[in-house]
């Protein structure tokens, strides 16, 4: 079995460590004795001497013939650690100097601003990486299709349990809730602290800490999750943050009830109104709330009459305007 290396992290090679440890076991030794102990040649040991002395691992015993003695491990290790710390200090100084050279350029290069991700699985991994690395705020424009499986309970639990999770603000398009299970997923997200609103969503988008964004590379909805564009700090990223904030101000608050998440229950009128405000059709509302289309139609008619609304969307708008959506 190969001997375990103990000094690799301190810049000592296999041959150097082997010679040092052999000398520790043997005690003071000549080149020939050390060569026999290591299974090497006296010439090879002689070539290694300057490096071993420079590392502080060995020293020479006065007199003839040439004899070598190992530096006590407690002293040798301290010397190696001090050397490595000095190297790290120099490296940090070099990094600072290199950073000033980068800053002196006339701005970031195109290849540093844009990153193309190809493949649905790669897009999903890149989004999750973005979300997991966020520390302050996630801004999300939600629109189907989805690269990430929203029914992944393990990922949902991990997200909910994460300490120091960022604040999430999400704007959901009406089409977002046509996906089975999206309403339940959103209800859980709101229960975990997400601020959710309803409104038009021109493009899928996620922005982490106003520092990195991800959005579809193509506008074709059928291909929207097959490739993505990752945007790093730049004027383009600033524009995407500005787009989100503009849409956020115009969006309608979505306050879904978070009571009885795991139980069958009849959706309150306020949730029906919230989905009306999103512009959803009766069939889509029925699927999300587990009601029949006929029941939804009847409840929409009753609610519209109660609010004095002229249209379905008007009913949702009046509900939001008069703060009738659920808290």
mmCIF file of C-alpha atoms in Angstrom:
data_model
loop_
_atom_site.group_PDB
_atom_site.id
_atom_site.type_symbol
_atom_site.label_atom_id
_atom_site.label_comp_id
_atom_site.label_asym_id
_atom_site.label_seq_id
_atom_site.Cartn_x
_atom_site.Cartn_y
_atom_site.Cartn_z
ATOM 1 C CA UNK A 1 0.000 0.000 0.000
ATOM 2 C CA UNK A 2 1.358 3.428 -0.922
ATOM 3 C CA UNK A 3 2.584 5.516 1.997
ATOM 4 C CA UNK A 4 0.189 8.267 2.937
ATOM 5 C CA UNK A 5 1.434 11.708 1.980
ATOM 6 C CA UNK A 6 1.445 14.152 4.884
ATOM 7 C CA UNK A 7 3.279 17.185 3.498
ATOM 8 C CA UNK A 8 1.668 17.531 0.076
ATOM 9 C CA UNK A 9 -0.325 20.573 1.149
ATOM 10 C CA UNK A 10 2.890 22.338 2.127
ATOM 11 C CA UNK A 11 4.539 22.022 -1.281
ATOM 12 C CA UNK A 12 6.662 18.928 -0.617
ATOM 13 C CA UNK A 13 6.900 16.358 -3.442
ATOM 14 C CA UNK A 14 6.549 12.598 -2.997
ATOM 15 C CA UNK A 15 10.299 11.989 -3.424
ATOM 16 C CA UNK A 16 11.203 14.778 -0.999
ATOM 17 C CA UNK A 17 8.801 13.550 1.655
ATOM 18 C CA UNK A 18 9.997 9.969 1.213
ATOM 19 C CA UNK A 19 13.639 11.008 1.759
ATOM 20 C CA UNK A 20 12.759 13.158 4.788
ATOM 21 C CA UNK A 21 10.693 10.464 6.480
ATOM 22 C CA UNK A 22 13.376 7.821 5.781
ATOM 23 C CA UNK A 23 15.958 10.076 7.417
ATOM 24 C CA UNK A 24 13.664 10.557 10.422
ATOM 25 C CA UNK A 25 13.430 6.780 10.861
ATOM 26 C CA UNK A 26 17.107 6.027 10.218
ATOM 27 C CA UNK A 27 18.763 8.944 11.996
ATOM 28 C CA UNK A 28 21.914 10.618 10.644
ATOM 29 C CA UNK A 29 22.867 8.893 7.384
ATOM 30 C CA UNK A 30 25.244 9.114 4.449
ATOM 31 C CA UNK A 31 23.980 9.546 0.890
ATOM 32 C CA UNK A 32 24.425 5.807 0.261
ATOM 33 C CA UNK A 33 22.577 4.829 3.432
ATOM 34 C CA UNK A 34 19.693 7.202 2.648
ATOM 35 C CA UNK A 35 19.566 5.914 -0.936
ATOM 36 C CA UNK A 36 19.291 2.341 0.309
ATOM 37 C CA UNK A 37 16.569 3.345 2.790
ATOM 38 C CA UNK A 38 14.468 5.024 0.073
ATOM 39 C CA UNK A 39 15.193 2.565 -2.740
ATOM 40 C CA UNK A 40 16.714 5.368 -4.767
ATOM 41 C CA UNK A 41 20.269 6.133 -5.918
ATOM 42 C CA UNK A 42 22.935 8.217 -4.200
ATOM 43 C CA UNK A 43 23.051 10.478 -7.284
ATOM 44 C CA UNK A 44 19.296 11.107 -7.058
ATOM 45 C CA UNK A 45 19.578 11.979 -3.372
ATOM 46 C CA UNK A 46 22.481 14.338 -4.109
ATOM 47 C CA UNK A 47 20.403 16.165 -6.745
ATOM 48 C CA UNK A 48 17.584 16.525 -4.189
ATOM 49 C CA UNK A 49 19.801 17.969 -1.448
ATOM 50 C CA UNK A 50 19.546 21.697 -2.355
ATOM 51 C CA UNK A 51 15.754 21.512 -2.409
ATOM 52 C CA UNK A 52 15.533 19.577 0.877
ATOM 53 C CA UNK A 53 17.836 22.100 2.547
ATOM 54 C CA UNK A 54 15.866 25.004 1.087
ATOM 55 C CA UNK A 55 12.662 23.543 2.520
ATOM 56 C CA UNK A 56 14.359 23.266 5.912
ATOM 57 C CA UNK A 57 13.793 19.515 6.099
ATOM 58 C CA UNK A 58 17.432 18.448 6.485
ATOM 59 C CA UNK A 59 20.846 19.772 7.463
ATOM 60 C CA UNK A 60 24.426 18.506 7.075
ATOM 61 C CA UNK A 61 26.490 16.984 9.902
ATOM 62 C CA UNK A 62 30.022 18.420 10.142
ATOM 63 C CA UNK A 63 32.872 16.153 9.054
ATOM 64 C CA UNK A 64 33.569 13.552 6.389
ATOM 65 C CA UNK A 65 31.975 11.646 4.739
ATOM 66 C CA UNK A 66 28.887 13.778 4.113
ATOM 67 C CA UNK A 67 26.135 12.829 6.539
ATOM 68 C CA UNK A 68 22.590 14.212 6.684
ATOM 69 C CA UNK A 69 20.237 14.701 9.629
ATOM 70 C CA UNK A 70 16.466 15.377 9.555
ATOM 71 C CA UNK A 71 15.071 18.548 11.084
ATOM 72 C CA UNK A 72 12.707 17.698 13.980
ATOM 73 C CA UNK A 73 9.131 17.586 12.617
ATOM 74 C CA UNK A 74 7.812 20.294 14.947
ATOM 75 C CA UNK A 75 10.429 22.715 13.639
ATOM 76 C CA UNK A 76 10.254 21.573 10.014
ATOM 77 C CA UNK A 77 6.475 21.932 9.816
ATOM 78 C CA UNK A 78 6.571 25.414 11.336
ATOM 79 C CA UNK A 79 9.116 26.438 8.681
ATOM 80 C CA UNK A 80 6.963 25.023 5.862
ATOM 81 C CA UNK A 81 3.781 26.645 7.181
ATOM 82 C CA UNK A 82 5.495 30.036 7.504
ATOM 83 C CA UNK A 83 6.783 29.709 3.935
ATOM 84 C CA UNK A 84 3.319 28.836 2.604
ATOM 85 C CA UNK A 85 1.711 31.741 4.498
ATOM 86 C CA UNK A 86 4.238 34.094 2.972
ATOM 87 C CA UNK A 87 3.421 32.741 -0.490
ATOM 88 C CA UNK A 88 -0.308 33.233 0.134
ATOM 89 C CA UNK A 89 0.299 36.818 1.252
ATOM 90 C CA UNK A 90 2.220 37.520 -1.945
ATOM 91 C CA UNK A 91 -0.555 35.862 -3.997
ATOM 92 C CA UNK A 92 -3.243 38.059 -2.416
ATOM 93 C CA UNK A 93 -1.170 41.141 -3.158
ATOM 94 C CA UNK A 94 -0.763 39.952 -6.757
ATOM 95 C CA UNK A 95 -4.530 39.415 -7.050
ATOM 96 C CA UNK A 96 -5.167 42.990 -5.893
ATOM 97 C CA UNK A 97 -2.682 44.272 -8.459
ATOM 98 C CA UNK A 98 -4.272 42.242 -11.243
ATOM 99 C CA UNK A 99 -7.707 43.541 -10.223
ATOM 100 C CA UNK A 100 -6.527 47.124 -10.732
ATOM 101 C CA UNK A 101 -5.379 46.183 -14.231
ATOM 102 C CA UNK A 102 -8.823 44.784 -15.012
ATOM 103 C CA UNK A 103 -10.497 47.894 -13.580
ATOM 104 C CA UNK A 104 -8.348 50.059 -15.827
ATOM 105 C CA UNK A 105 -10.021 48.616 -18.916
ATOM 106 C CA UNK A 106 -12.907 50.476 -20.537
ATOM 107 C CA UNK A 107 -15.546 48.193 -19.067
ATOM 108 C CA UNK A 108 -16.286 44.441 -19.157
ATOM 109 C CA UNK A 109 -15.755 42.475 -22.347
ATOM 110 C CA UNK A 110 -18.789 40.912 -24.125
ATOM 111 C CA UNK A 111 -17.706 37.371 -23.239
ATOM 112 C CA UNK A 112 -17.678 38.387 -19.561
ATOM 113 C CA UNK A 113 -21.203 39.832 -19.687
ATOM 114 C CA UNK A 114 -23.129 37.099 -21.485
ATOM 115 C CA UNK A 115 -23.130 33.355 -20.889
ATOM 116 C CA UNK A 116 -25.117 30.909 -23.033
ATOM 117 C CA UNK A 117 -26.509 27.747 -21.429
ATOM 118 C CA UNK A 118 -27.772 24.936 -23.671
ATOM 119 C CA UNK A 119 -30.041 22.024 -22.772
ATOM 120 C CA UNK A 120 -33.076 21.851 -20.480
ATOM 121 C CA UNK A 121 -31.210 20.104 -17.650
ATOM 122 C CA UNK A 122 -28.317 22.580 -17.853
ATOM 123 C CA UNK A 123 -30.771 25.500 -17.769
ATOM 124 C CA UNK A 124 -32.490 24.038 -14.686
ATOM 125 C CA UNK A 125 -29.142 23.518 -12.909
ATOM 126 C CA UNK A 126 -28.001 27.059 -13.749
ATOM 127 C CA UNK A 127 -31.243 28.555 -12.415
ATOM 128 C CA UNK A 128 -31.031 26.560 -9.173
ATOM 129 C CA UNK A 129 -27.394 27.597 -8.783
ATOM 130 C CA UNK A 130 -28.434 31.223 -9.231
ATOM 131 C CA UNK A 131 -31.192 30.856 -6.641
ATOM 132 C CA UNK A 132 -29.008 29.018 -4.106
ATOM 133 C CA UNK A 133 -26.222 31.593 -4.350
ATOM 134 C CA UNK A 134 -28.542 34.572 -3.869
ATOM 135 C CA UNK A 135 -28.226 36.202 -0.452
ATOM 136 C CA UNK A 136 -30.398 39.331 -0.608
ATOM 137 C CA UNK A 137 -33.192 39.237 -3.180
ATOM 138 C CA UNK A 138 -34.570 37.156 -6.035
ATOM 139 C CA UNK A 139 -36.687 38.907 -8.667
ATOM 140 C CA UNK A 140 -38.695 36.505 -10.821
ATOM 141 C CA UNK A 141 -41.043 36.865 -13.808
ATOM 142 C CA UNK A 142 -43.004 33.604 -13.901
ATOM 143 C CA UNK A 143 -44.306 32.258 -17.194
ATOM 144 C CA UNK A 144 -44.517 28.719 -18.605
ATOM 145 C CA UNK A 145 -42.868 26.483 -19.663
ATOM 146 C CA UNK A 146 -40.694 25.630 -16.670
ATOM 147 C CA UNK A 147 -37.227 24.063 -16.728
ATOM 148 C CA UNK A 148 -37.390 23.327 -12.986
ATOM 149 C CA UNK A 149 -39.895 20.741 -11.749
ATOM 150 C CA UNK A 150 -42.223 22.678 -9.425
ATOM 151 C CA UNK A 151 -43.540 19.410 -7.998
ATOM 152 C CA UNK A 152 -40.080 18.441 -6.664
ATOM 153 C CA UNK A 153 -40.952 18.249 -2.960
ATOM 154 C CA UNK A 154 -37.328 17.688 -1.941
ATOM 155 C CA UNK A 155 -36.184 20.878 -3.651
ATOM 156 C CA UNK A 156 -39.186 22.793 -2.274
ATOM 157 C CA UNK A 157 -38.373 21.662 1.288
ATOM 158 C CA UNK A 158 -34.712 22.543 0.842
ATOM 159 C CA UNK A 159 -35.697 26.005 -0.386
ATOM 160 C CA UNK A 160 -38.071 26.559 2.536
ATOM 161 C CA UNK A 161 -35.536 25.355 5.127
ATOM 162 C CA UNK A 162 -32.629 27.390 3.818
ATOM 163 C CA UNK A 163 -31.242 29.777 6.427
ATOM 164 C CA UNK A 164 -30.609 33.327 5.297
ATOM 165 C CA UNK A 165 -32.746 32.796 2.205
ATOM 166 C CA UNK A 166 -33.167 35.911 0.071
ATOM 167 C CA UNK A 167 -36.413 37.856 -0.189
ATOM 168 C CA UNK A 168 -38.275 36.752 -3.299
ATOM 169 C CA UNK A 169 -40.552 38.979 -5.352
ATOM 170 C CA UNK A 170 -42.423 37.217 -8.129
ATOM 171 C CA UNK A 171 -44.750 38.460 -10.862
ATOM 172 C CA UNK A 172 -46.965 35.708 -12.277
ATOM 173 C CA UNK A 173 -48.514 35.827 -15.730
ATOM 174 C CA UNK A 174 -52.088 34.555 -16.141
ATOM 175 C CA UNK A 175 -50.701 31.637 -18.157
ATOM 176 C CA UNK A 176 -48.515 30.632 -15.199
ATOM 177 C CA UNK A 177 -51.507 29.115 -13.423
ATOM 178 C CA UNK A 178 -52.568 27.010 -16.371
ATOM 179 C CA UNK A 179 -49.811 24.602 -15.325
ATOM 180 C CA UNK A 180 -51.172 21.854 -13.001
ATOM 181 C CA UNK A 181 -50.110 22.401 -9.435
ATOM 182 C CA UNK A 182 -48.746 25.936 -9.920
ATOM 183 C CA UNK A 183 -51.327 27.530 -7.645
ATOM 184 C CA UNK A 184 -50.473 25.126 -4.811
ATOM 185 C CA UNK A 185 -46.768 25.739 -5.434
ATOM 186 C CA UNK A 186 -47.306 29.506 -5.308
ATOM 187 C CA UNK A 187 -49.401 29.234 -2.155
ATOM 188 C CA UNK A 188 -46.513 27.429 -0.444
ATOM 189 C CA UNK A 189 -44.021 29.995 -1.704
ATOM 190 C CA UNK A 190 -46.145 32.807 -0.262
ATOM 191 C CA UNK A 191 -46.367 30.917 3.032
ATOM 192 C CA UNK A 192 -42.553 30.805 3.014
ATOM 193 C CA UNK A 193 -42.350 34.573 2.601
ATOM 194 C CA UNK A 194 -42.522 35.275 -1.127
ATOM 195 C CA UNK A 195 -44.171 38.533 -2.238
ATOM 196 C CA UNK A 196 -46.301 37.629 -5.241
ATOM 197 C CA UNK A 197 -48.146 39.755 -7.776
ATOM 198 C CA UNK A 198 -50.152 39.167 -10.953
ATOM 199 C CA UNK A 199 -49.592 40.957 -14.211
ATOM 200 C CA UNK A 200 -48.395 40.751 -17.803
ATOM 201 C CA UNK A 201 -45.056 38.992 -18.159
ATOM 202 C CA UNK A 202 -43.280 39.694 -21.462
ATOM 203 C CA UNK A 203 -40.436 37.237 -20.816
ATOM 204 C CA UNK A 204 -39.364 34.594 -18.292
ATOM 205 C CA UNK A 205 -36.718 36.129 -16.060
ATOM 206 C CA UNK A 206 -34.888 35.604 -12.758
ATOM 207 C CA UNK A 207 -32.436 38.078 -11.213
ATOM 208 C CA UNK A 208 -30.289 37.256 -8.178
ATOM 209 C CA UNK A 209 -29.051 40.095 -5.959
ATOM 210 C CA UNK A 210 -29.239 42.515 -8.919
ATOM 211 C CA UNK A 211 -25.940 40.892 -9.971
ATOM 212 C CA UNK A 212 -26.875 38.010 -12.282
ATOM 213 C CA UNK A 213 -29.925 37.335 -14.454
ATOM 214 C CA UNK A 214 -31.154 34.365 -16.464
ATOM 215 C CA UNK A 215 -33.734 34.494 -19.259
ATOM 216 C CA UNK A 216 -34.615 32.446 -22.360
ATOM 217 C CA UNK A 217 -32.256 32.773 -25.301
ATOM 218 C CA UNK A 218 -35.120 32.530 -27.813
ATOM 219 C CA UNK A 219 -38.658 33.936 -27.764
ATOM 220 C CA UNK A 220 -40.321 30.761 -29.052
ATOM 221 C CA UNK A 221 -42.230 29.383 -26.048
ATOM 222 C CA UNK A 222 -41.715 25.784 -27.185
ATOM 223 C CA UNK A 223 -37.940 26.317 -26.986
ATOM 224 C CA UNK A 224 -37.880 28.688 -24.004
ATOM 225 C CA UNK A 225 -36.349 26.158 -21.615
ATOM 226 C CA UNK A 226 -33.944 24.544 -24.085
ATOM 227 C CA UNK A 227 -31.416 27.384 -23.860
ATOM 228 C CA UNK A 228 -30.847 30.421 -21.684
ATOM 229 C CA UNK A 229 -28.851 33.607 -21.526
ATOM 230 C CA UNK A 230 -27.082 34.466 -18.262
ATOM 231 C CA UNK A 231 -26.356 38.180 -17.900
ATOM 232 C CA UNK A 232 -23.647 39.495 -15.584
ATOM 233 C CA UNK A 233 -23.196 43.124 -14.357
ATOM 234 C CA UNK A 234 -23.720 45.426 -17.339
ATOM 235 C CA UNK A 235 -26.107 48.000 -18.785
ATOM 236 C CA UNK A 236 -28.228 45.083 -20.020
ATOM 237 C CA UNK A 237 -28.582 43.745 -16.485
ATOM 238 C CA UNK A 238 -29.543 47.231 -15.244
ATOM 239 C CA UNK A 239 -32.238 47.355 -17.947
ATOM 240 C CA UNK A 240 -33.624 43.963 -16.875
ATOM 241 C CA UNK A 241 -33.822 45.087 -13.241
ATOM 242 C CA UNK A 242 -35.583 48.266 -14.402
ATOM 243 C CA UNK A 243 -38.046 46.191 -16.461
ATOM 244 C CA UNK A 244 -38.917 44.097 -13.422
ATOM 245 C CA UNK A 245 -39.463 47.129 -11.194
ATOM 246 C CA UNK A 246 -41.733 48.758 -13.800
ATOM 247 C CA UNK A 247 -43.829 45.597 -14.095
ATOM 248 C CA UNK A 248 -43.884 45.213 -10.299
ATOM 249 C CA UNK A 249 -45.424 48.648 -9.793
ATOM 250 C CA UNK A 250 -48.167 47.875 -12.310
ATOM 251 C CA UNK A 251 -48.911 44.343 -11.067
ATOM 252 C CA UNK A 252 -51.787 43.335 -8.785
ATOM 253 C CA UNK A 253 -50.938 41.819 -5.358
ATOM 254 C CA UNK A 254 -51.577 38.088 -5.146
ATOM 255 C CA UNK A 255 -52.442 37.127 -1.581
ATOM 256 C CA UNK A 256 -53.456 33.494 -1.559
ATOM 257 C CA UNK A 257 -54.732 31.864 1.600
ATOM 258 C CA UNK A 258 -52.060 29.679 3.195
ATOM 259 C CA UNK A 259 -54.366 27.917 5.657
ATOM 260 C CA UNK A 260 -54.922 24.191 5.270
ATOM 261 C CA UNK A 261 -52.273 23.746 2.599
ATOM 262 C CA UNK A 262 -52.357 19.969 2.904
ATOM 263 C CA UNK A 263 -56.148 19.648 3.199
ATOM 264 C CA UNK A 264 -58.984 19.602 0.701
ATOM 265 C CA UNK A 265 -61.018 22.759 1.048
ATOM 266 C CA UNK A 266 -63.269 25.038 -0.924
ATOM 267 C CA UNK A 267 -61.368 27.997 -2.333
ATOM 268 C CA UNK A 268 -62.478 31.302 -0.760
ATOM 269 C CA UNK A 269 -64.051 33.973 -2.939
ATOM 270 C CA UNK A 270 -60.935 36.101 -2.540
ATOM 271 C CA UNK A 271 -58.840 33.496 -4.359
ATOM 272 C CA UNK A 272 -61.322 33.352 -7.206
ATOM 273 C CA UNK A 273 -61.090 37.149 -7.423
ATOM 274 C CA UNK A 274 -57.305 37.008 -7.417
ATOM 275 C CA UNK A 275 -57.278 34.635 -10.367
ATOM 276 C CA UNK A 276 -59.849 36.778 -12.140
ATOM 277 C CA UNK A 277 -57.505 39.733 -11.696
ATOM 278 C CA UNK A 278 -54.849 37.670 -13.434
ATOM 279 C CA UNK A 279 -57.089 37.351 -16.467
ATOM 280 C CA UNK A 280 -57.485 33.598 -16.118
ATOM 281 C CA UNK A 281 -60.345 31.808 -17.832
ATOM 282 C CA UNK A 282 -62.974 29.796 -15.969
ATOM 283 C CA UNK A 283 -61.522 26.436 -17.020
ATOM 284 C CA UNK A 284 -58.048 27.379 -15.777
ATOM 285 C CA UNK A 285 -59.445 28.675 -12.473
ATOM 286 C CA UNK A 286 -61.433 25.471 -12.066
ATOM 287 C CA UNK A 287 -58.341 23.300 -12.605
ATOM 288 C CA UNK A 288 -56.269 25.233 -10.086
ATOM 289 C CA UNK A 289 -58.948 25.401 -7.393
ATOM 290 C CA UNK A 290 -60.294 21.883 -7.882
ATOM 291 C CA UNK A 291 -63.777 23.124 -8.826
ATOM 292 C CA UNK A 292 -66.024 22.383 -11.773
ATOM 293 C CA UNK A 293 -66.158 25.013 -14.552
ATOM 294 C CA UNK A 294 -69.890 25.430 -13.892
ATOM 295 C CA UNK A 295 -69.233 26.184 -10.220
ATOM 296 C CA UNK A 296 -66.599 28.753 -11.156
ATOM 297 C CA UNK A 297 -68.926 30.420 -13.656
ATOM 298 C CA UNK A 298 -71.656 30.687 -11.030
ATOM 299 C CA UNK A 299 -69.309 32.113 -8.394
ATOM 300 C CA UNK A 300 -67.797 34.595 -10.868
ATOM 301 C CA UNK A 301 -71.278 35.829 -11.764
ATOM 302 C CA UNK A 302 -72.257 36.253 -8.116
ATOM 303 C CA UNK A 303 -69.005 38.050 -7.256
ATOM 304 C CA UNK A 304 -69.277 40.366 -10.264
ATOM 305 C CA UNK A 305 -72.794 41.343 -9.297
ATOM 306 C CA UNK A 306 -71.750 41.908 -5.699
ATOM 307 C CA UNK A 307 -68.886 44.218 -6.792
ATOM 308 C CA UNK A 308 -70.894 45.955 -9.535
ATOM 309 C CA UNK A 309 -68.310 44.842 -12.084
ATOM 310 C CA UNK A 310 -68.943 45.064 -15.815
ATOM 311 C CA UNK A 311 -66.548 42.246 -16.754
ATOM 312 C CA UNK A 312 -64.678 39.361 -15.204
ATOM 313 C CA UNK A 313 -61.380 41.266 -15.227
ATOM 314 C CA UNK A 314 -63.141 44.344 -13.818
ATOM 315 C CA UNK A 315 -64.265 42.208 -10.871
ATOM 316 C CA UNK A 316 -60.696 41.194 -10.138
ATOM 317 C CA UNK A 317 -59.489 44.781 -10.548
ATOM 318 C CA UNK A 318 -62.130 46.128 -8.157
ATOM 319 C CA UNK A 319 -61.231 43.439 -5.632
ATOM 320 C CA UNK A 320 -57.586 44.497 -5.713
ATOM 321 C CA UNK A 321 -58.443 48.195 -5.662
ATOM 322 C CA UNK A 322 -60.634 47.781 -2.580
ATOM 323 C CA UNK A 323 -58.168 45.399 -0.895
ATOM 324 C CA UNK A 324 -60.598 42.479 -1.016
ATOM 325 C CA UNK A 325 -57.950 39.942 -1.969
ATOM 326 C CA UNK A 326 -56.834 37.609 0.840
ATOM 327 C CA UNK A 327 -54.181 38.708 3.325
#
